[in-house]
mmCIF file of N, CA and C in Angstrom:
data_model
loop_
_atom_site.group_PDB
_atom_site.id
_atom_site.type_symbol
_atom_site.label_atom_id
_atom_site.label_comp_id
_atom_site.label_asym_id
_atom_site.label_seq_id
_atom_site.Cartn_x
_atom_site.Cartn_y
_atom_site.Cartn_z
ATOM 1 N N UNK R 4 -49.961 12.087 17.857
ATOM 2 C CA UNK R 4 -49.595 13.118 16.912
ATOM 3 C C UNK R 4 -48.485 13.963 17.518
ATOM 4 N N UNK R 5 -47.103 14.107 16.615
ATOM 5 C CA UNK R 5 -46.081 15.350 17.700
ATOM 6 C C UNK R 5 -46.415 16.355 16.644
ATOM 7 N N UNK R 6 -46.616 17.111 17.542
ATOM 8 C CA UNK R 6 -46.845 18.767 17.558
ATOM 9 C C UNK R 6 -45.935 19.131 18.248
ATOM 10 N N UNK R 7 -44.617 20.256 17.208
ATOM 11 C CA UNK R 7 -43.645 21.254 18.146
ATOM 12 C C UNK R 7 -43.808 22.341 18.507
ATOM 13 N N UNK R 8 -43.738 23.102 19.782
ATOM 14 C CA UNK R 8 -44.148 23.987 19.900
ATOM 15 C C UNK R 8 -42.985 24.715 21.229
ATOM 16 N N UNK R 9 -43.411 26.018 21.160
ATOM 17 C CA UNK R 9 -42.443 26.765 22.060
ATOM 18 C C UNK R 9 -42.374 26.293 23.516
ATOM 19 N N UNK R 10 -41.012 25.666 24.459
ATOM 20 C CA UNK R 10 -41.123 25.180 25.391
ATOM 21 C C UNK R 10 -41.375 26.445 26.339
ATOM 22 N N UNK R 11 -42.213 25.864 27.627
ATOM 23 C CA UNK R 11 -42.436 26.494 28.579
ATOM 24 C C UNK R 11 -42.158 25.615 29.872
ATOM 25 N N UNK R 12 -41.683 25.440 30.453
ATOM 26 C CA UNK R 12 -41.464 24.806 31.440
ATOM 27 C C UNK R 12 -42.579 24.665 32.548
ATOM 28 N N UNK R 13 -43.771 25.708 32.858
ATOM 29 C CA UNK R 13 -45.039 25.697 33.600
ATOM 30 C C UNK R 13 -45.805 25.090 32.569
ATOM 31 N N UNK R 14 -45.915 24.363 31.106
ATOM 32 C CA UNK R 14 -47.385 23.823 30.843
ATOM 33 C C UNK R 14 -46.444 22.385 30.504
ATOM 34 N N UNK R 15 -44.832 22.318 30.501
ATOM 35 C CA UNK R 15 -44.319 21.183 30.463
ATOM 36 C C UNK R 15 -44.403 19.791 31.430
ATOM 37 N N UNK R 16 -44.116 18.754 31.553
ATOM 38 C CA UNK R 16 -44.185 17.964 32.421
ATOM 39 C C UNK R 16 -42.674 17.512 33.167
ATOM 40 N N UNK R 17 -41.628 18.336 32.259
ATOM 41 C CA UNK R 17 -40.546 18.010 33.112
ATOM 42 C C UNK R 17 -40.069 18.940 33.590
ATOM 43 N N UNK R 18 -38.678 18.446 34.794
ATOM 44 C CA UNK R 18 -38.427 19.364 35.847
ATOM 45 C C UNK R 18 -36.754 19.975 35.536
ATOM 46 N N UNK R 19 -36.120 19.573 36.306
ATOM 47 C CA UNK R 19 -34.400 20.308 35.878
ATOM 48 C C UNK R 19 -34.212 19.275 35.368
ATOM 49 N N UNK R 20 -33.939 18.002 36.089
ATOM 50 C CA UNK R 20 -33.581 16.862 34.945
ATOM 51 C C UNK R 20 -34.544 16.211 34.976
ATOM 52 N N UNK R 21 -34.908 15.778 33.831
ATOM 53 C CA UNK R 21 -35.367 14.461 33.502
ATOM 54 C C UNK R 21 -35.981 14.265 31.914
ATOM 55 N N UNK R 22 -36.548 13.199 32.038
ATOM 56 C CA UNK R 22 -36.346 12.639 30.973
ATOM 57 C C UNK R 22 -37.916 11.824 30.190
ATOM 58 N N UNK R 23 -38.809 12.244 29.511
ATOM 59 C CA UNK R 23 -39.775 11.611 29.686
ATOM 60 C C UNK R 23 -40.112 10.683 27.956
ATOM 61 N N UNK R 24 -40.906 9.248 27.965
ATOM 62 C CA UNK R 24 -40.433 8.615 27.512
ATOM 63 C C UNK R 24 -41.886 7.710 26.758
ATOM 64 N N UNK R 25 -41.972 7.671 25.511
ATOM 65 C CA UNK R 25 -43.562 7.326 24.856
ATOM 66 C C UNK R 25 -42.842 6.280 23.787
ATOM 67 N N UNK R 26 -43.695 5.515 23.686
ATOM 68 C CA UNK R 26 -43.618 4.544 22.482
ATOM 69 C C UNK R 26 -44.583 4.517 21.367
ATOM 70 N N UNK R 27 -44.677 4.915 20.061
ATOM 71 C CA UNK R 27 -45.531 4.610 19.204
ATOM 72 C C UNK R 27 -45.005 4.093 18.369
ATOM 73 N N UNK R 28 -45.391 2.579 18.414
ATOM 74 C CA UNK R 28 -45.321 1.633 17.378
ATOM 75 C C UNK R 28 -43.862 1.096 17.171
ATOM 76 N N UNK R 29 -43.294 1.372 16.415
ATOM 77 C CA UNK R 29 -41.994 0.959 16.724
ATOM 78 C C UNK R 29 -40.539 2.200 16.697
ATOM 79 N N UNK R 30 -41.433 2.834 17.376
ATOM 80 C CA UNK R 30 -40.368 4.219 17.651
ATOM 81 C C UNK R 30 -40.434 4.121 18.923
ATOM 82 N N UNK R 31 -39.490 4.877 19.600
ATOM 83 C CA UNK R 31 -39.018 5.611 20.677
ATOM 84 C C UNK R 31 -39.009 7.158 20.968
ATOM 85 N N UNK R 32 -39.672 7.725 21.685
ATOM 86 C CA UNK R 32 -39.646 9.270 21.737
ATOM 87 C C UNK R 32 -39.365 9.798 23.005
ATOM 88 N N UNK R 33 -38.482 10.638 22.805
ATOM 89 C CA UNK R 33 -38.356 11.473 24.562
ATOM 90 C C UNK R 33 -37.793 12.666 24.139
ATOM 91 N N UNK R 34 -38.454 13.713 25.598
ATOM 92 C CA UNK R 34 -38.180 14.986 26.125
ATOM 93 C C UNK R 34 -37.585 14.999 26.897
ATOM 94 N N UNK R 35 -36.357 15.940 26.673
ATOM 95 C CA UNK R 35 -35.969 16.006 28.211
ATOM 96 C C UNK R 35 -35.296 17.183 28.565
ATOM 97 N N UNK R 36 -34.497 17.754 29.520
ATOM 98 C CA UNK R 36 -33.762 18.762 29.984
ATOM 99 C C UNK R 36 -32.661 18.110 30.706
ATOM 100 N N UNK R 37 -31.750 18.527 30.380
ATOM 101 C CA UNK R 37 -30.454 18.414 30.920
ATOM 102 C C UNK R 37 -29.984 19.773 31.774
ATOM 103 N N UNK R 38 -29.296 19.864 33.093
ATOM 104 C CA UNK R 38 -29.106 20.454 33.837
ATOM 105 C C UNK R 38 -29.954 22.127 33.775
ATOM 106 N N UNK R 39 -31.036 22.073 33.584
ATOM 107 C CA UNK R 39 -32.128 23.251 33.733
ATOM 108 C C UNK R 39 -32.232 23.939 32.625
ATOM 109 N N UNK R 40 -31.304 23.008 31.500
ATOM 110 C CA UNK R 40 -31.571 23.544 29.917
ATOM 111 C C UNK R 40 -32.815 22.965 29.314
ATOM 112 N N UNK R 41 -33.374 22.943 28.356
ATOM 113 C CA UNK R 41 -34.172 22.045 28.133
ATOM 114 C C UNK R 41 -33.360 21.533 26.794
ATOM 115 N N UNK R 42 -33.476 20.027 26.394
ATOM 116 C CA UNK R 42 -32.812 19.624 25.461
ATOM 117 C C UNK R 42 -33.759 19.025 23.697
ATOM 118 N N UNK R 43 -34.693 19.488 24.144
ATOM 119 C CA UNK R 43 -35.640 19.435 23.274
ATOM 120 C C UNK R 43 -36.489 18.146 23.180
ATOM 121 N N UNK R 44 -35.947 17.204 22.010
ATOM 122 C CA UNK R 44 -36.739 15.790 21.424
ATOM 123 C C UNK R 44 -36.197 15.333 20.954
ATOM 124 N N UNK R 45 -36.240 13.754 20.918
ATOM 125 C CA UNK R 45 -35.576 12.918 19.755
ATOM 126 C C UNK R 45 -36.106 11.869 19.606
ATOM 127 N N UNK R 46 -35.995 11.297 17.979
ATOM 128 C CA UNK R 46 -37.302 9.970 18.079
ATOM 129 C C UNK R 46 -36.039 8.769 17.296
ATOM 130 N N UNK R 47 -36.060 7.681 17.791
ATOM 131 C CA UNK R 47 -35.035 6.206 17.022
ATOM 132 C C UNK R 47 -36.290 5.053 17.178
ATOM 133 N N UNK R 48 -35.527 4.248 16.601
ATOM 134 C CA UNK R 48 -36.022 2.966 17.111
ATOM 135 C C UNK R 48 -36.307 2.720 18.000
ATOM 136 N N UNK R 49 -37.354 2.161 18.206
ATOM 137 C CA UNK R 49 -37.125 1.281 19.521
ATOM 138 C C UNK R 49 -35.978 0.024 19.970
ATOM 139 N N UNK R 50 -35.220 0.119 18.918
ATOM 140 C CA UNK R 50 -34.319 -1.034 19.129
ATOM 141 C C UNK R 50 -32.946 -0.296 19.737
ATOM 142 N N UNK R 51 -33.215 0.959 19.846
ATOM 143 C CA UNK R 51 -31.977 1.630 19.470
ATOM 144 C C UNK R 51 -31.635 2.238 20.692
ATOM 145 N N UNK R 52 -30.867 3.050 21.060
ATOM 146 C CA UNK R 52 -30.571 3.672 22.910
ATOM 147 C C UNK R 52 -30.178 5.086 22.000
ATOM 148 N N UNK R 53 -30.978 6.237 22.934
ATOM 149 C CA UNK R 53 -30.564 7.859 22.874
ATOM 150 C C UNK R 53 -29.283 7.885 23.506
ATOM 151 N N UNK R 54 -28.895 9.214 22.214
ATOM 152 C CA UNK R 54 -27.349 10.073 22.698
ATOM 153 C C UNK R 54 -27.906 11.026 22.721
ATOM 154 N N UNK R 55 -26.972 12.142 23.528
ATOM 155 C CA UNK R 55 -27.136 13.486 23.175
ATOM 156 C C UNK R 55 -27.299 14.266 22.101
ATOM 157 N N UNK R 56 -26.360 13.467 20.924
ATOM 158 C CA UNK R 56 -26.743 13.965 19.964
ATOM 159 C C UNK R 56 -28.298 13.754 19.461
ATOM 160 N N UNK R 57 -28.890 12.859 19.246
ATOM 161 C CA UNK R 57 -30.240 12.735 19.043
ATOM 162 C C UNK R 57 -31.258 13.866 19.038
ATOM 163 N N UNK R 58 -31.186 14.689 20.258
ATOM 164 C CA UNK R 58 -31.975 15.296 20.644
ATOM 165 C C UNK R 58 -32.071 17.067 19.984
ATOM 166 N N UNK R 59 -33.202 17.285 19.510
ATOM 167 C CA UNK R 59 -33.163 18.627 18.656
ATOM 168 C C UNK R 59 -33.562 19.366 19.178
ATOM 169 N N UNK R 60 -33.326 20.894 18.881
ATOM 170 C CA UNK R 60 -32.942 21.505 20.165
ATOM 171 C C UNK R 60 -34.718 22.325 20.134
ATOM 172 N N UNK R 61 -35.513 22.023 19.207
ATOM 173 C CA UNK R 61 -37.123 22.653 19.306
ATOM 174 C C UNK R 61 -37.550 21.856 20.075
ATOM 175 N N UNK R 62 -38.327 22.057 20.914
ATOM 176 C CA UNK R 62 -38.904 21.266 22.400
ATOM 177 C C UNK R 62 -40.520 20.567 21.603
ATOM 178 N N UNK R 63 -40.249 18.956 21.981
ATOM 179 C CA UNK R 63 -41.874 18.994 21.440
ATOM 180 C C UNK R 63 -42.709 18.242 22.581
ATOM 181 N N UNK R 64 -43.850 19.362 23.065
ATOM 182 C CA UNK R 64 -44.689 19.022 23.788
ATOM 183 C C UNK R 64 -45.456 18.007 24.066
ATOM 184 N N UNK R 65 -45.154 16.762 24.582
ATOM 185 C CA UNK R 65 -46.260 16.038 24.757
ATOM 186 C C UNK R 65 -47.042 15.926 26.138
ATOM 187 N N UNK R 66 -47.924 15.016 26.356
ATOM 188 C CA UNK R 66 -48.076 15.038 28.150
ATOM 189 C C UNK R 66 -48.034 13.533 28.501
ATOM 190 N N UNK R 67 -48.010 13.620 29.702
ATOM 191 C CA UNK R 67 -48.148 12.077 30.130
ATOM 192 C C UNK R 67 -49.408 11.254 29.984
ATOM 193 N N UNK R 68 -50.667 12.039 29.448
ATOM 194 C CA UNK R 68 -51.917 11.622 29.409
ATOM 195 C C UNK R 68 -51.490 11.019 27.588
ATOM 196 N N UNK R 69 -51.075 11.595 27.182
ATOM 197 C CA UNK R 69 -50.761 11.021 25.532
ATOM 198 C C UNK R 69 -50.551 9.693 25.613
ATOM 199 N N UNK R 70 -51.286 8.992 24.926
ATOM 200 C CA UNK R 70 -51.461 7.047 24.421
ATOM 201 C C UNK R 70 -49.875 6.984 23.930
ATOM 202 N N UNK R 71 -49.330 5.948 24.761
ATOM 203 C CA UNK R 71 -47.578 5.351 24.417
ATOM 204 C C UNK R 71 -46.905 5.500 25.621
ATOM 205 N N UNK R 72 -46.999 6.794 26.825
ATOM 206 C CA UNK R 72 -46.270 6.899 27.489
ATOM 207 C C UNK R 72 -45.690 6.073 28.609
ATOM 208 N N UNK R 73 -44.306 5.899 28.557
ATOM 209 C CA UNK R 73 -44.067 5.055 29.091
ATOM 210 C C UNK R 73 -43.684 5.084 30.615
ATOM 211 N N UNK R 74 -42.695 6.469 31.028
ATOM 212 C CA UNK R 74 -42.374 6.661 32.042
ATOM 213 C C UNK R 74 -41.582 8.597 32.047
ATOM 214 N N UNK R 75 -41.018 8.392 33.448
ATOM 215 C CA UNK R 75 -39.828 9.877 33.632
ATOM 216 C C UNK R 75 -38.572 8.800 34.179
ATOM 217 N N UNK R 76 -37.745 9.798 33.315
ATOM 218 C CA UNK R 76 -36.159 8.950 34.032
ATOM 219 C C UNK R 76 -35.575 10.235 34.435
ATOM 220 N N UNK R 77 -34.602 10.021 35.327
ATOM 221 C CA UNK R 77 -33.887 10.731 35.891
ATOM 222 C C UNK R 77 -32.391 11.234 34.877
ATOM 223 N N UNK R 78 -32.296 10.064 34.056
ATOM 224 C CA UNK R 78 -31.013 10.348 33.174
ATOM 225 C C UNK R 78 -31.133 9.709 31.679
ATOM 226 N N UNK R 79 -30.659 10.255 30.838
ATOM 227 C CA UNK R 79 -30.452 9.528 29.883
ATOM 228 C C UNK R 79 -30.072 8.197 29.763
ATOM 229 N N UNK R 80 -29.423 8.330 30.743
ATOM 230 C CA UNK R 80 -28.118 6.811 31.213
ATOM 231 C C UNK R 80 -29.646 5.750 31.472
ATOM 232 N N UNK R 81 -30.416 6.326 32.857
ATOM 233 C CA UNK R 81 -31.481 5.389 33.267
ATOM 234 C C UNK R 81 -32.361 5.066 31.753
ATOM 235 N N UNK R 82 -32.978 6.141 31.698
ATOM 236 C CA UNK R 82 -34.002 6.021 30.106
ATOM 237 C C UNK R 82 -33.553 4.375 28.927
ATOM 238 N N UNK R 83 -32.376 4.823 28.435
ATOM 239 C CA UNK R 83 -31.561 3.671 27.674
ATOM 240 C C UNK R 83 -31.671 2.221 28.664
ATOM 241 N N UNK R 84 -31.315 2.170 29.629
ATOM 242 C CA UNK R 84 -31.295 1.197 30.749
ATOM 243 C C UNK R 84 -32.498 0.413 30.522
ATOM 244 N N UNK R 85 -33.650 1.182 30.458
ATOM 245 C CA UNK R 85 -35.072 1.140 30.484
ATOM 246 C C UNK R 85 -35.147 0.406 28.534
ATOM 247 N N UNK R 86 -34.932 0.955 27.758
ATOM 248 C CA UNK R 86 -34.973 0.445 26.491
ATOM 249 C C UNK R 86 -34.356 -0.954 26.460
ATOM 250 N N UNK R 87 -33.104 -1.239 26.829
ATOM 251 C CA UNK R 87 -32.399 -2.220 26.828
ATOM 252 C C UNK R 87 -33.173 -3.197 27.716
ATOM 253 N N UNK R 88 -33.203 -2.900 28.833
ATOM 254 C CA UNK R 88 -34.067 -3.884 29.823
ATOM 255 C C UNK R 88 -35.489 -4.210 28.919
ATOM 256 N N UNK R 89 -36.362 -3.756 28.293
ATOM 257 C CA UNK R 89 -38.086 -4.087 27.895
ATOM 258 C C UNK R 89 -37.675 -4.528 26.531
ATOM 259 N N UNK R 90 -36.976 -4.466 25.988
ATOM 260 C CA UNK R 90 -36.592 -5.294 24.625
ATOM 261 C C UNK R 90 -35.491 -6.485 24.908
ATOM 262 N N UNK R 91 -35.108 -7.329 26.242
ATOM 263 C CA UNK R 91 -34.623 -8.093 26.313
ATOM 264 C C UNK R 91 -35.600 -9.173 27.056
ATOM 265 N N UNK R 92 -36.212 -8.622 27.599
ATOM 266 C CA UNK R 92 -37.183 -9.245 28.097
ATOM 267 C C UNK R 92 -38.608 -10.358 27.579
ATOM 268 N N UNK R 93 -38.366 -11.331 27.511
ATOM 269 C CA UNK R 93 -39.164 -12.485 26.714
ATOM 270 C C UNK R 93 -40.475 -12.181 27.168
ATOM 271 N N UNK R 94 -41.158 -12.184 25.875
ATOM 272 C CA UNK R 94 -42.355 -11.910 25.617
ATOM 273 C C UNK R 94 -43.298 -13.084 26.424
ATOM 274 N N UNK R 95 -44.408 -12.353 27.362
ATOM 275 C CA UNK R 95 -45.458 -13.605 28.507
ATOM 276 C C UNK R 95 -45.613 -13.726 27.201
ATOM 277 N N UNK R 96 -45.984 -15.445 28.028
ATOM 278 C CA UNK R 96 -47.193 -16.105 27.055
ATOM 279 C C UNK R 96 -48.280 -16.098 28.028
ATOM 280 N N UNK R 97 -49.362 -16.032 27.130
ATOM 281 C CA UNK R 97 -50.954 -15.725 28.200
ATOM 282 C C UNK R 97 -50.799 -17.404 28.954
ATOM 283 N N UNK R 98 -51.367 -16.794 30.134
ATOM 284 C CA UNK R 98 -51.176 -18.347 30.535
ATOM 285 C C UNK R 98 -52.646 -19.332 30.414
ATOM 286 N N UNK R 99 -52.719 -20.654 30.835
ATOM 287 C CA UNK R 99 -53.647 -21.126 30.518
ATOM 288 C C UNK R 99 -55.187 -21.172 31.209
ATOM 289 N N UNK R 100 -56.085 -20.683 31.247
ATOM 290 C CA UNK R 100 -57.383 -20.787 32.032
ATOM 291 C C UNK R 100 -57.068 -21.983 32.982
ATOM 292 N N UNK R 101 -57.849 -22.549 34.200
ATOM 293 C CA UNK R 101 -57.495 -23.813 34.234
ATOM 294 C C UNK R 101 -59.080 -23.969 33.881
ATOM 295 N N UNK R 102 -59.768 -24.680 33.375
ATOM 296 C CA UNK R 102 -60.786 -25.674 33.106
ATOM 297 C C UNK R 102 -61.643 -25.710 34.217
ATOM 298 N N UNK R 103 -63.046 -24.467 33.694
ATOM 299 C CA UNK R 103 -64.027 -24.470 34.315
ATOM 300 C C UNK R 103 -65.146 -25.505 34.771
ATOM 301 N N UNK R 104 -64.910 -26.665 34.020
ATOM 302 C CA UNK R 104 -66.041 -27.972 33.692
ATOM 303 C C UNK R 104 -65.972 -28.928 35.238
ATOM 304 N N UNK R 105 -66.873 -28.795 35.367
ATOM 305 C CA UNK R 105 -67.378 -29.669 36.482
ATOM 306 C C UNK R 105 -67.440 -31.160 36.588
ATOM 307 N N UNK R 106 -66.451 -32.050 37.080
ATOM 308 C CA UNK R 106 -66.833 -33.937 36.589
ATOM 309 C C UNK R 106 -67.419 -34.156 37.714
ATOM 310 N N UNK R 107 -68.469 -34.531 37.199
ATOM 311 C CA UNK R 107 -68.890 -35.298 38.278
ATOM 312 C C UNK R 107 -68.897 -37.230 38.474
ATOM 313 N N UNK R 108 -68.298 -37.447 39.724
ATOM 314 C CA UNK R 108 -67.883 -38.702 40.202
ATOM 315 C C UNK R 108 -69.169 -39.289 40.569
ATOM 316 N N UNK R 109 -69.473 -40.880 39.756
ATOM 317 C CA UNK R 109 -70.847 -41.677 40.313
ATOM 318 C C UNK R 109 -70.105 -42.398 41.481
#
């Protein structure tokens, strides 16, 4: 659930920079602060890479305990890096058990 609310930097999880980063479903969401500003939120695709513009300037609180989260980046630049890299990446296939069954040789 995002809930916006007034940033505070002591109940926040980020620091001067960075960048923090949740997935629900097929969105993309991050907080972040840029040079000891805070830069608020912005939500795209997941297919998609954050700009500066994206980001609105009401701060929305999430934590790292919140279901989706993915990581902290150091930059916007890294964050996108991070999108591009996990959506190029070929999906495992589960691999195969090997075959618990016992033959026994007469």
């Amino acid at each position: 659930m995002l809930v916006a609310c007034k940033f505070d930097p002591a109940d926040g999880i980020l620091g001067a920079m960075a960048f923090a980063l949740w997935f629900e479903g097929d969105l993309a969401i991050a907080q972040g602060t840029h040079e000891y500003r805070p830069m608020g939120w912005a939500v795209i695709a997941r297919t998609a890479v954050f700009s500066p513009r994206d980001f609105r300037p009401q701060p929305l609180m999430r934590r790292r305990t919140d279901r989706g989260f993915a990581g902290l980046f150091a930059s916007l630049s890294e964050l996108n890096a991070f999108l591009v890299k996990s959506r190029s990446q070929p999906k495992r296939k589960k691999r195969r058990q090997p075959s618990t069954h016992l033959i026994a040789i007469l």
